Amino acid sequence: MKTFCLTLLFAVLAACTISPQGLTYYQFESNTVAESSQAPAIQPQLLVVEKPQLLGILSQQGIAMRYDGTRLKNANYHLWSDDPSTMLMNMAQLQLRDNQWTALTRYQFQPLSNSNRPHYQLSWQLDKFNGTTDGTAEISGQWQLYFHYDASRSHLLAVVPFSHVNPIPDEGYGALVTSLQTTWSSVIDGAKPKLLEIIQKHQQP
């Protein structure tokens, strides 16, 4: 009887440690989202890129799909391999590098000894970051640019809405992830000249 109970216990524990079958994990291409372990050399202007705030179920690990126009649902077996907000932030920081400023993620900025120096802060809110049953990838929301005079004083410089849609070139979640990456790249490319315009204007005496 004792041997039987021990055997049953080991069987239950083994069943608990087996990974669920059929799960597939996705991320953007690593060469566009890998975050450097060292902060880049500091230019006169600092642009701190925040993690986008993903509203509702968009922040969950399951990749989101929109059905019937308004109904959103997370995939059960097709998941982001990491926090999607961190993935989006890292890609934005790399793509926003410019000789007019030093773009840092919040994680890169905080350890700096001069982190209380004046800097710009780029925040995002996304109300769409999903595929659709119509065969498109869509990202929409708004970004805000703040200027921080010091650790306790800041000023909102701009709030800019955006909405980008791209077709999904093939079937499957892999193609959707590729299209979402292309769409997020378009959002960043669209924000960059506006950011430059606002910062240059703000720097004028």
JSON list of C-alpha atoms in Angstrom, two decimals:
[
{"chain": "A", "resi": 1, "resn": "MET", "atom": "CA", "xyz": [0.00, 0.00, 0.00]},
{"chain": "A", "resi": 2, "resn": "LYS", "atom": "CA", "xyz": [2.84, 2.39, 0.88]},
{"chain": "A", "resi": 3, "resn": "THR", "atom": "CA", "xyz": [4.58, 1.61, -2.43]},
{"chain": "A", "resi": 4, "resn": "PHE", "atom": "CA", "xyz": [1.35, 2.25, -4.33]},
{"chain": "A", "resi": 5, "resn": "CYS", "atom": "CA", "xyz": [0.85, 5.65, -2.64]},
{"chain": "A", "resi": 6, "resn": "LEU", "atom": "CA", "xyz": [4.42, 6.73, -3.40]},
{"chain": "A", "resi": 7, "resn": "THR", "atom": "CA", "xyz": [4.02, 5.68, -7.04]},
{"chain": "A", "resi": 8, "resn": "LEU", "atom": "CA", "xyz": [0.77, 7.62, -7.31]},
{"chain": "A", "resi": 9, "resn": "LEU", "atom": "CA", "xyz": [2.39, 10.71, -5.74]},
{"chain": "A", "resi": 10, "resn": "PHE", "atom": "CA", "xyz": [5.30, 10.65, -8.20]},
{"chain": "A", "resi": 11, "resn": "ALA", "atom": "CA", "xyz": [2.88, 10.27, -11.10]},
{"chain": "A", "resi": 12, "resn": "VAL", "atom": "CA", "xyz": [0.89, 13.33, -10.00]},
{"chain": "A", "resi": 13, "resn": "LEU", "atom": "CA", "xyz": [4.05, 15.44, -9.57]},
{"chain": "A", "resi": 14, "resn": "ALA", "atom": "CA", "xyz": [5.34, 14.39, -12.98]},
{"chain": "A", "resi": 15, "resn": "ALA", "atom": "CA", "xyz": [2.03, 15.34, -14.59]},
{"chain": "A", "resi": 16, "resn": "CYS", "atom": "CA", "xyz": [2.22, 18.77, -12.96]},
{"chain": "A", "resi": 17, "resn": "THR", "atom": "CA", "xyz": [5.67, 19.47, -14.42]},
{"chain": "A", "resi": 18, "resn": "ILE", "atom": "CA", "xyz": [4.83, 18.58, -18.03]},
{"chain": "A", "resi": 19, "resn": "SER", "atom": "CA", "xyz": [4.59, 21.70, -20.21]},
{"chain": "A", "resi": 20, "resn": "PRO", "atom": "CA", "xyz": [1.29, 22.22, -22.02]},
{"chain": "A", "resi": 21, "resn": "GLN", "atom": "CA", "xyz": [1.42, 20.79, -25.51]},
{"chain": "A", "resi": 22, "resn": "GLY", "atom": "CA", "xyz": [0.80, 22.90, -28.61]},
{"chain": "A", "resi": 23, "resn": "LEU", "atom": "CA", "xyz": [1.94, 26.28, -27.24]},
{"chain": "A", "resi": 24, "resn": "THR", "atom": "CA", "xyz": [3.89, 28.50, -29.63]},
{"chain": "A", "resi": 25, "resn": "TYR", "atom": "CA", "xyz": [5.81, 31.59, -28.51]},
{"chain": "A", "resi": 26, "resn": "TYR", "atom": "CA", "xyz": [6.58, 34.64, -30.66]},
{"chain": "A", "resi": 27, "resn": "GLN", "atom": "CA", "xyz": [8.67, 37.78, -30.51]},
{"chain": "A", "resi": 28, "resn": "PHE", "atom": "CA", "xyz": [9.82, 40.50, -32.90]},
{"chain": "A", "resi": 29, "resn": "GLU", "atom": "CA", "xyz": [13.07, 39.86, -34.75]},
{"chain": "A", "resi": 30, "resn": "SER", "atom": "CA", "xyz": [15.87, 39.97, -32.21]},
{"chain": "A", "resi": 31, "resn": "ASN", "atom": "CA", "xyz": [18.07, 42.39, -34.17]},
{"chain": "A", "resi": 32, "resn": "THR", "atom": "CA", "xyz": [15.42, 45.09, -33.75]},
{"chain": "A", "resi": 33, "resn": "VAL", "atom": "CA", "xyz": [14.45, 44.55, -30.12]},
{"chain": "A", "resi": 34, "resn": "ALA", "atom": "CA", "xyz": [17.61, 43.45, -28.30]},
{"chain": "A", "resi": 35, "resn": "GLU", "atom": "CA", "xyz": [18.40, 45.96, -25.60]},
{"chain": "A", "resi": 36, "resn": "SER", "atom": "CA", "xyz": [22.06, 46.88, -25.14]},
{"chain": "A", "resi": 37, "resn": "SER", "atom": "CA", "xyz": [23.51, 46.03, -21.75]},
{"chain": "A", "resi": 38, "resn": "GLN", "atom": "CA", "xyz": [25.32, 49.37, -21.75]},
{"chain": "A", "resi": 39, "resn": "ALA", "atom": "CA", "xyz": [23.75, 52.79, -22.22]},
{"chain": "A", "resi": 40, "resn": "PRO", "atom": "CA", "xyz": [24.99, 54.67, -25.31]},
{"chain": "A", "resi": 41, "resn": "ALA", "atom": "CA", "xyz": [27.19, 57.75, -25.05]},
{"chain": "A", "resi": 42, "resn": "ILE", "atom": "CA", "xyz": [25.19, 60.69, -23.72]},
{"chain": "A", "resi": 43, "resn": "GLN", "atom": "CA", "xyz": [24.33, 63.48, -26.15]},
{"chain": "A", "resi": 44, "resn": "PRO", "atom": "CA", "xyz": [23.18, 66.95, -24.96]},
{"chain": "A", "resi": 45, "resn": "GLN", "atom": "CA", "xyz": [19.49, 65.99, -25.14]},
{"chain": "A", "resi": 46, "resn": "LEU", "atom": "CA", "xyz": [18.10, 62.91, -23.43]},
{"chain": "A", "resi": 47, "resn": "LEU", "atom": "CA", "xyz": [14.96, 61.17, -24.70]},
{"chain": "A", "resi": 48, "resn": "VAL", "atom": "CA", "xyz": [13.68, 58.55, -22.26]},
{"chain": "A", "resi": 49, "resn": "VAL", "atom": "CA", "xyz": [11.43, 56.01, -23.99]},
{"chain": "A", "resi": 50, "resn": "GLU", "atom": "CA", "xyz": [8.81, 54.46, -21.70]},
{"chain": "A", "resi": 51, "resn": "LYS", "atom": "CA", "xyz": [7.11, 51.08, -21.93]},
{"chain": "A", "resi": 52, "resn": "PRO", "atom": "CA", "xyz": [3.86, 51.50, -23.88]},
{"chain": "A", "resi": 53, "resn": "GLN", "atom": "CA", "xyz": [0.72, 51.11, -21.82]},
{"chain": "A", "resi": 54, "resn": "LEU", "atom": "CA", "xyz": [-1.35, 48.39, -23.50]},
{"chain": "A", "resi": 55, "resn": "LEU", "atom": "CA", "xyz": [-5.01, 48.79, -22.66]},
{"chain": "A", "resi": 56, "resn": "GLY", "atom": "CA", "xyz": [-7.30, 45.93, -21.66]},
{"chain": "A", "resi": 57, "resn": "ILE", "atom": "CA", "xyz": [-6.46, 42.46, -22.88]},
{"chain": "A", "resi": 58, "resn": "LEU", "atom": "CA", "xyz": [-3.71, 43.77, -25.18]},
{"chain": "A", "resi": 59, "resn": "SER", "atom": "CA", "xyz": [-1.29, 43.52, -22.25]},
{"chain": "A", "resi": 60, "resn": "GLN", "atom": "CA", "xyz": [-1.84, 39.78, -21.82]},
{"chain": "A", "resi": 61, "resn": "GLN", "atom": "CA", "xyz": [0.56, 37.15, -23.09]},
{"chain": "A", "resi": 62, "resn": "GLY", "atom": "CA", "xyz": [-1.87, 35.72, -25.63]},
{"chain": "A", "resi": 63, "resn": "ILE", "atom": "CA", "xyz": [-1.69, 37.53, -28.98]},
{"chain": "A", "resi": 64, "resn": "ALA", "atom": "CA", "xyz": [-4.87, 39.53, -29.46]},
{"chain": "A", "resi": 65, "resn": "MET", "atom": "CA", "xyz": [-7.29, 39.20, -32.39]},
{"chain": "A", "resi": 66, "resn": "ARG", "atom": "CA", "xyz": [-10.29, 41.37, -33.19]},
{"chain": "A", "resi": 67, "resn": "TYR", "atom": "CA", "xyz": [-13.48, 39.64, -34.30]},
{"chain": "A", "resi": 68, "resn": "ASP", "atom": "CA", "xyz": [-16.77, 41.04, -35.58]},
{"chain": "A", "resi": 69, "resn": "GLY", "atom": "CA", "xyz": [-15.53, 44.62, -35.64]},
{"chain": "A", "resi": 70, "resn": "THR", "atom": "CA", "xyz": [-15.24, 45.17, -31.90]},
{"chain": "A", "resi": 71, "resn": "ARG", "atom": "CA", "xyz": [-14.81, 41.85, -30.06]},
{"chain": "A", "resi": 72, "resn": "LEU", "atom": "CA", "xyz": [-11.25, 41.16, -28.90]},
{"chain": "A", "resi": 73, "resn": "LYS", "atom": "CA", "xyz": [-9.93, 37.77, -27.82]},
{"chain": "A", "resi": 74, "resn": "ASN", "atom": "CA", "xyz": [-6.52, 36.51, -26.72]},
{"chain": "A", "resi": 75, "resn": "ALA", "atom": "CA", "xyz": [-5.09, 33.42, -28.37]},
{"chain": "A", "resi": 76, "resn": "ASN", "atom": "CA", "xyz": [-4.79, 30.42, -26.06]},
{"chain": "A", "resi": 77, "resn": "TYR", "atom": "CA", "xyz": [-1.86, 28.70, -27.79]},
{"chain": "A", "resi": 78, "resn": "HIS", "atom": "CA", "xyz": [-0.05, 31.58, -29.57]},
{"chain": "A", "resi": 79, "resn": "LEU", "atom": "CA", "xyz": [1.74, 33.68, -26.99]},
{"chain": "A", "resi": 80, "resn": "TRP", "atom": "CA", "xyz": [4.29, 36.46, -26.72]},
{"chain": "A", "resi": 81, "resn": "SER", "atom": "CA", "xyz": [7.54, 35.04, -25.39]},
{"chain": "A", "resi": 82, "resn": "ASP", "atom": "CA", "xyz": [8.14, 38.16, -23.28]},
{"chain": "A", "resi": 83, "resn": "ASP", "atom": "CA", "xyz": [6.21, 41.13, -21.94]},
{"chain": "A", "resi": 84, "resn": "PRO", "atom": "CA", "xyz": [4.90, 42.81, -25.13]},
{"chain": "A", "resi": 85, "resn": "SER", "atom": "CA", "xyz": [5.29, 46.31, -23.62]},
{"chain": "A", "resi": 86, "resn": "THR", "atom": "CA", "xyz": [9.01, 45.70, -23.03]},
{"chain": "A", "resi": 87, "resn": "MET", "atom": "CA", "xyz": [9.41, 44.36, -26.56]},
{"chain": "A", "resi": 88, "resn": "LEU", "atom": "CA", "xyz": [7.75, 47.46, -28.03]},
{"chain": "A", "resi": 89, "resn": "MET", "atom": "CA", "xyz": [9.83, 49.80, -25.84]},
{"chain": "A", "resi": 90, "resn": "ASN", "atom": "CA", "xyz": [13.13, 48.19, -26.83]},
{"chain": "A", "resi": 91, "resn": "MET", "atom": "CA", "xyz": [12.31, 48.41, -30.52]},
{"chain": "A", "resi": 92, "resn": "ALA", "atom": "CA", "xyz": [11.27, 52.06, -30.21]},
{"chain": "A", "resi": 93, "resn": "GLN", "atom": "CA", "xyz": [14.47, 52.98, -28.35]},
{"chain": "A", "resi": 94, "resn": "LEU", "atom": "CA", "xyz": [16.66, 51.45, -31.06]},
{"chain": "A", "resi": 95, "resn": "GLN", "atom": "CA", "xyz": [14.69, 52.97, -33.92]},
{"chain": "A", "resi": 96, "resn": "LEU", "atom": "CA", "xyz": [14.57, 56.44, -32.33]},
{"chain": "A", "resi": 97, "resn": "ARG", "atom": "CA", "xyz": [18.35, 56.78, -32.09]},
{"chain": "A", "resi": 98, "resn": "ASP", "atom": "CA", "xyz": [19.35, 60.10, -33.59]},
{"chain": "A", "resi": 99, "resn": "ASN", "atom": "CA", "xyz": [22.27, 62.51, -33.54]},
{"chain": "A", "resi": 100, "resn": "GLN", "atom": "CA", "xyz": [19.91, 65.13, -32.08]},
{"chain": "A", "resi": 101, "resn": "TRP", "atom": "CA", "xyz": [19.41, 63.21, -28.83]},
{"chain": "A", "resi": 102, "resn": "THR", "atom": "CA", "xyz": [20.32, 60.11, -26.86]},
{"chain": "A", "resi": 103, "resn": "ALA", "atom": "CA", "xyz": [17.40, 57.69, -26.76]},
{"chain": "A", "resi": 104, "resn": "LEU", "atom": "CA", "xyz": [17.36, 55.55, -23.61]},
{"chain": "A", "resi": 105, "resn": "THR", "atom": "CA", "xyz": [14.84, 53.12, -22.22]},
{"chain": "A", "resi": 106, "resn": "ARG", "atom": "CA", "xyz": [13.65, 53.76, -18.69]},
{"chain": "A", "resi": 107, "resn": "TYR", "atom": "CA", "xyz": [15.82, 50.82, -17.57]},
{"chain": "A", "resi": 108, "resn": "GLN", "atom": "CA", "xyz": [18.94, 52.37, -19.13]},
{"chain": "A", "resi": 109, "resn": "PHE", "atom": "CA", "xyz": [18.18, 55.83, -17.75]},
{"chain": "A", "resi": 110, "resn": "GLN", "atom": "CA", "xyz": [17.57, 55.01, -14.10]},
{"chain": "A", "resi": 111, "resn": "PRO", "atom": "CA", "xyz": [21.07, 53.74, -13.20]},
{"chain": "A", "resi": 112, "resn": "LEU", "atom": "CA", "xyz": [22.80, 56.85, -14.59]},
{"chain": "A", "resi": 113, "resn": "SER", "atom": "CA", "xyz": [24.44, 59.05, -11.99]},
{"chain": "A", "resi": 114, "resn": "ASN", "atom": "CA", "xyz": [22.99, 62.10, -13.75]},
{"chain": "A", "resi": 115, "resn": "SER", "atom": "CA", "xyz": [19.44, 60.70, -14.03]},
{"chain": "A", "resi": 116, "resn": "ASN", "atom": "CA", "xyz": [18.04, 63.85, -12.39]},
{"chain": "A", "resi": 117, "resn": "ARG", "atom": "CA", "xyz": [19.27, 66.03, -15.22]},
{"chain": "A", "resi": 118, "resn": "PRO", "atom": "CA", "xyz": [16.70, 67.65, -17.57]},
{"chain": "A", "resi": 119, "resn": "HIS", "atom": "CA", "xyz": [15.32, 65.21, -20.12]},
{"chain": "A", "resi": 120, "resn": "TYR", "atom": "CA", "xyz": [12.44, 64.48, -22.47]},
{"chain": "A", "resi": 121, "resn": "GLN", "atom": "CA", "xyz": [10.07, 61.60, -21.76]},
{"chain": "A", "resi": 122, "resn": "LEU", "atom": "CA", "xyz": [8.17, 59.74, -24.47]},
{"chain": "A", "resi": 123, "resn": "SER", "atom": "CA", "xyz": [5.11, 57.83, -23.21]},
{"chain": "A", "resi": 124, "resn": "TRP", "atom": "CA", "xyz": [2.68, 55.70, -25.22]},
{"chain": "A", "resi": 125, "resn": "GLN", "atom": "CA", "xyz": [-0.84, 54.31, -24.79]},
{"chain": "A", "resi": 126, "resn": "LEU", "atom": "CA", "xyz": [-2.06, 51.68, -27.24]},
{"chain": "A", "resi": 127, "resn": "ASP", "atom": "CA", "xyz": [-5.74, 50.84, -27.63]},
{"chain": "A", "resi": 128, "resn": "LYS", "atom": "CA", "xyz": [-5.07, 48.54, -30.61]},
{"chain": "A", "resi": 129, "resn": "PHE", "atom": "CA", "xyz": [-2.19, 46.07, -30.93]},
{"chain": "A", "resi": 130, "resn": "ASN", "atom": "CA", "xyz": [-3.76, 43.09, -32.62]},
{"chain": "A", "resi": 131, "resn": "GLY", "atom": "CA", "xyz": [-4.70, 41.22, -35.74]},
{"chain": "A", "resi": 132, "resn": "THR", "atom": "CA", "xyz": [-8.12, 41.14, -37.32]},
{"chain": "A", "resi": 133, "resn": "THR", "atom": "CA", "xyz": [-10.16, 38.45, -39.01]},
{"chain": "A", "resi": 134, "resn": "ASP", "atom": "CA", "xyz": [-10.12, 40.70, -42.09]},
{"chain": "A", "resi": 135, "resn": "GLY", "atom": "CA", "xyz": [-6.42, 39.94, -42.51]},
{"chain": "A", "resi": 136, "resn": "THR", "atom": "CA", "xyz": [-4.81, 43.10, -41.13]},
{"chain": "A", "resi": 137, "resn": "ALA", "atom": "CA", "xyz": [-2.53, 44.08, -38.27]},
{"chain": "A", "resi": 138, "resn": "GLU", "atom": "CA", "xyz": [-3.54, 47.27, -36.50]},
{"chain": "A", "resi": 139, "resn": "ILE", "atom": "CA", "xyz": [-1.88, 49.51, -33.95]},
{"chain": "A", "resi": 140, "resn": "SER", "atom": "CA", "xyz": [-3.42, 52.73, -32.69]},
{"chain": "A", "resi": 141, "resn": "GLY", "atom": "CA", "xyz": [-3.30, 55.01, -29.67]},
{"chain": "A", "resi": 142, "resn": "GLN", "atom": "CA", "xyz": [-1.41, 58.13, -28.75]},
{"chain": "A", "resi": 143, "resn": "TRP", "atom": "CA", "xyz": [2.00, 59.27, -27.56]},
{"chain": "A", "resi": 144, "resn": "GLN", "atom": "CA", "xyz": [2.87, 62.08, -25.19]},
{"chain": "A", "resi": 145, "resn": "LEU", "atom": "CA", "xyz": [6.09, 64.05, -24.95]},
{"chain": "A", "resi": 146, "resn": "TYR", "atom": "CA", "xyz": [7.06, 65.59, -21.60]},
{"chain": "A", "resi": 147, "resn": "PHE", "atom": "CA", "xyz": [10.00, 67.74, -20.60]},
{"chain": "A", "resi": 148, "resn": "HIS", "atom": "CA", "xyz": [11.40, 67.21, -17.11]},
{"chain": "A", "resi": 149, "resn": "TYR", "atom": "CA", "xyz": [13.25, 70.21, -15.71]},
{"chain": "A", "resi": 150, "resn": "ASP", "atom": "CA", "xyz": [14.40, 68.13, -12.75]},
{"chain": "A", "resi": 151, "resn": "ALA", "atom": "CA", "xyz": [13.15, 65.26, -10.61]},
{"chain": "A", "resi": 152, "resn": "SER", "atom": "CA", "xyz": [10.07, 67.15, -9.42]},
{"chain": "A", "resi": 153, "resn": "ARG", "atom": "CA", "xyz": [9.03, 69.48, -12.28]},
{"chain": "A", "resi": 154, "resn": "SER", "atom": "CA", "xyz": [7.75, 68.47, -15.70]},
{"chain": "A", "resi": 155, "resn": "HIS", "atom": "CA", "xyz": [5.73, 69.95, -18.56]},
{"chain": "A", "resi": 156, "resn": "LEU", "atom": "CA", "xyz": [3.56, 68.25, -21.19]},
{"chain": "A", "resi": 157, "resn": "LEU", "atom": "CA", "xyz": [4.68, 69.37, -24.64]},
{"chain": "A", "resi": 158, "resn": "ALA", "atom": "CA", "xyz": [2.47, 67.35, -26.98]},
{"chain": "A", "resi": 159, "resn": "VAL", "atom": "CA", "xyz": [-0.17, 64.63, -27.29]},
{"chain": "A", "resi": 160, "resn": "VAL", "atom": "CA", "xyz": [-0.25, 63.01, -30.73]},
{"chain": "A", "resi": 161, "resn": "PRO", "atom": "CA", "xyz": [-2.72, 60.29, -31.82]},
{"chain": "A", "resi": 162, "resn": "PHE", "atom": "CA", "xyz": [-1.77, 57.65, -34.37]},
{"chain": "A", "resi": 163, "resn": "SER", "atom": "CA", "xyz": [-3.38, 54.78, -36.23]},
{"chain": "A", "resi": 164, "resn": "HIS", "atom": "CA", "xyz": [-1.61, 52.37, -38.57]},
{"chain": "A", "resi": 165, "resn": "VAL", "atom": "CA", "xyz": [-2.95, 49.31, -40.40]},
{"chain": "A", "resi": 166, "resn": "ASN", "atom": "CA", "xyz": [-1.00, 46.84, -42.55]},
{"chain": "A", "resi": 167, "resn": "PRO", "atom": "CA", "xyz": [-2.13, 43.71, -44.39]},
{"chain": "A", "resi": 168, "resn": "ILE", "atom": "CA", "xyz": [-1.03, 40.32, -43.09]},
{"chain": "A", "resi": 169, "resn": "PRO", "atom": "CA", "xyz": [0.87, 38.79, -46.03]},
{"chain": "A", "resi": 170, "resn": "ASP", "atom": "CA", "xyz": [0.14, 35.16, -45.20]},
{"chain": "A", "resi": 171, "resn": "GLU", "atom": "CA", "xyz": [-1.90, 32.92, -42.94]},
{"chain": "A", "resi": 172, "resn": "GLY", "atom": "CA", "xyz": [-0.86, 32.10, -39.41]},
{"chain": "A", "resi": 173, "resn": "TYR", "atom": "CA", "xyz": [0.31, 33.88, -36.29]},
{"chain": "A", "resi": 174, "resn": "GLY", "atom": "CA", "xyz": [3.90, 34.07, -37.51]},
{"chain": "A", "resi": 175, "resn": "ALA", "atom": "CA", "xyz": [2.79, 36.29, -40.39]},
{"chain": "A", "resi": 176, "resn": "LEU", "atom": "CA", "xyz": [0.66, 38.36, -37.98]},
{"chain": "A", "resi": 177, "resn": "VAL", "atom": "CA", "xyz": [3.67, 38.98, -35.71]},
{"chain": "A", "resi": 178, "resn": "THR", "atom": "CA", "xyz": [5.77, 40.04, -38.71]},
{"chain": "A", "resi": 179, "resn": "SER", "atom": "CA", "xyz": [3.04, 42.45, -39.78]},
{"chain": "A", "resi": 180, "resn": "LEU", "atom": "CA", "xyz": [2.67, 43.85, -36.24]},
{"chain": "A", "resi": 181, "resn": "GLN", "atom": "CA", "xyz": [6.41, 44.50, -36.18]},
{"chain": "A", "resi": 182, "resn": "THR", "atom": "CA", "xyz": [6.21, 46.32, -39.53]},
{"chain": "A", "resi": 183, "resn": "THR", "atom": "CA", "xyz": [3.25, 48.32, -38.27]},
{"chain": "A", "resi": 184, "resn": "TRP", "atom": "CA", "xyz": [5.01, 49.32, -35.03]},
{"chain": "A", "resi": 185, "resn": "SER", "atom": "CA", "xyz": [8.01, 50.39, -37.11]},
{"chain": "A", "resi": 186, "resn": "SER", "atom": "CA", "xyz": [5.68, 52.64, -39.12]},
{"chain": "A", "resi": 187, "resn": "VAL", "atom": "CA", "xyz": [4.35, 54.18, -35.88]},
{"chain": "A", "resi": 188, "resn": "ILE", "atom": "CA", "xyz": [7.89, 54.96, -34.72]},
{"chain": "A", "resi": 189, "resn": "ASP", "atom": "CA", "xyz": [8.92, 56.36, -38.12]},
{"chain": "A", "resi": 190, "resn": "GLY", "atom": "CA", "xyz": [5.84, 58.57, -38.06]},
{"chain": "A", "resi": 191, "resn": "ALA", "atom": "CA", "xyz": [6.61, 59.86, -34.56]},
{"chain": "A", "resi": 192, "resn": "LYS", "atom": "CA", "xyz": [10.29, 60.65, -35.13]},
{"chain": "A", "resi": 193, "resn": "PRO", "atom": "CA", "xyz": [10.02, 63.78, -37.33]},
{"chain": "A", "resi": 194, "resn": "LYS", "atom": "CA", "xyz": [7.28, 65.18, -35.10]},
{"chain": "A", "resi": 195, "resn": "LEU", "atom": "CA", "xyz": [9.43, 64.59, -32.02]},
{"chain": "A", "resi": 196, "resn": "LEU", "atom": "CA", "xyz": [12.34, 66.35, -33.68]},
{"chain": "A", "resi": 197, "resn": "GLU", "atom": "CA", "xyz": [10.13, 69.30, -34.59]},
{"chain": "A", "resi": 198, "resn": "ILE", "atom": "CA", "xyz": [8.74, 69.64, -31.06]},
{"chain": "A", "resi": 199, "resn": "ILE", "atom": "CA", "xyz": [12.14, 69.32, -29.37]},
{"chain": "A", "resi": 200, "resn": "GLN", "atom": "CA", "xyz": [13.80, 71.81, -31.70]},
{"chain": "A", "resi": 201, "resn": "LYS", "atom": "CA", "xyz": [11.00, 74.28, -31.11]},
{"chain": "A", "resi": 202, "resn": "HIS", "atom": "CA", "xyz": [11.24, 73.75, -27.35]},
{"chain": "A", "resi": 203, "resn": "GLN", "atom": "CA", "xyz": [14.98, 74.42, -27.44]},
{"chain": "A", "resi": 204, "resn": "GLN", "atom": "CA", "xyz": [14.51, 77.81, -29.10]},
{"chain": "A", "resi": 205, "resn": "PRO", "atom": "CA", "xyz": [15.02, 80.75, -26.71]}
]
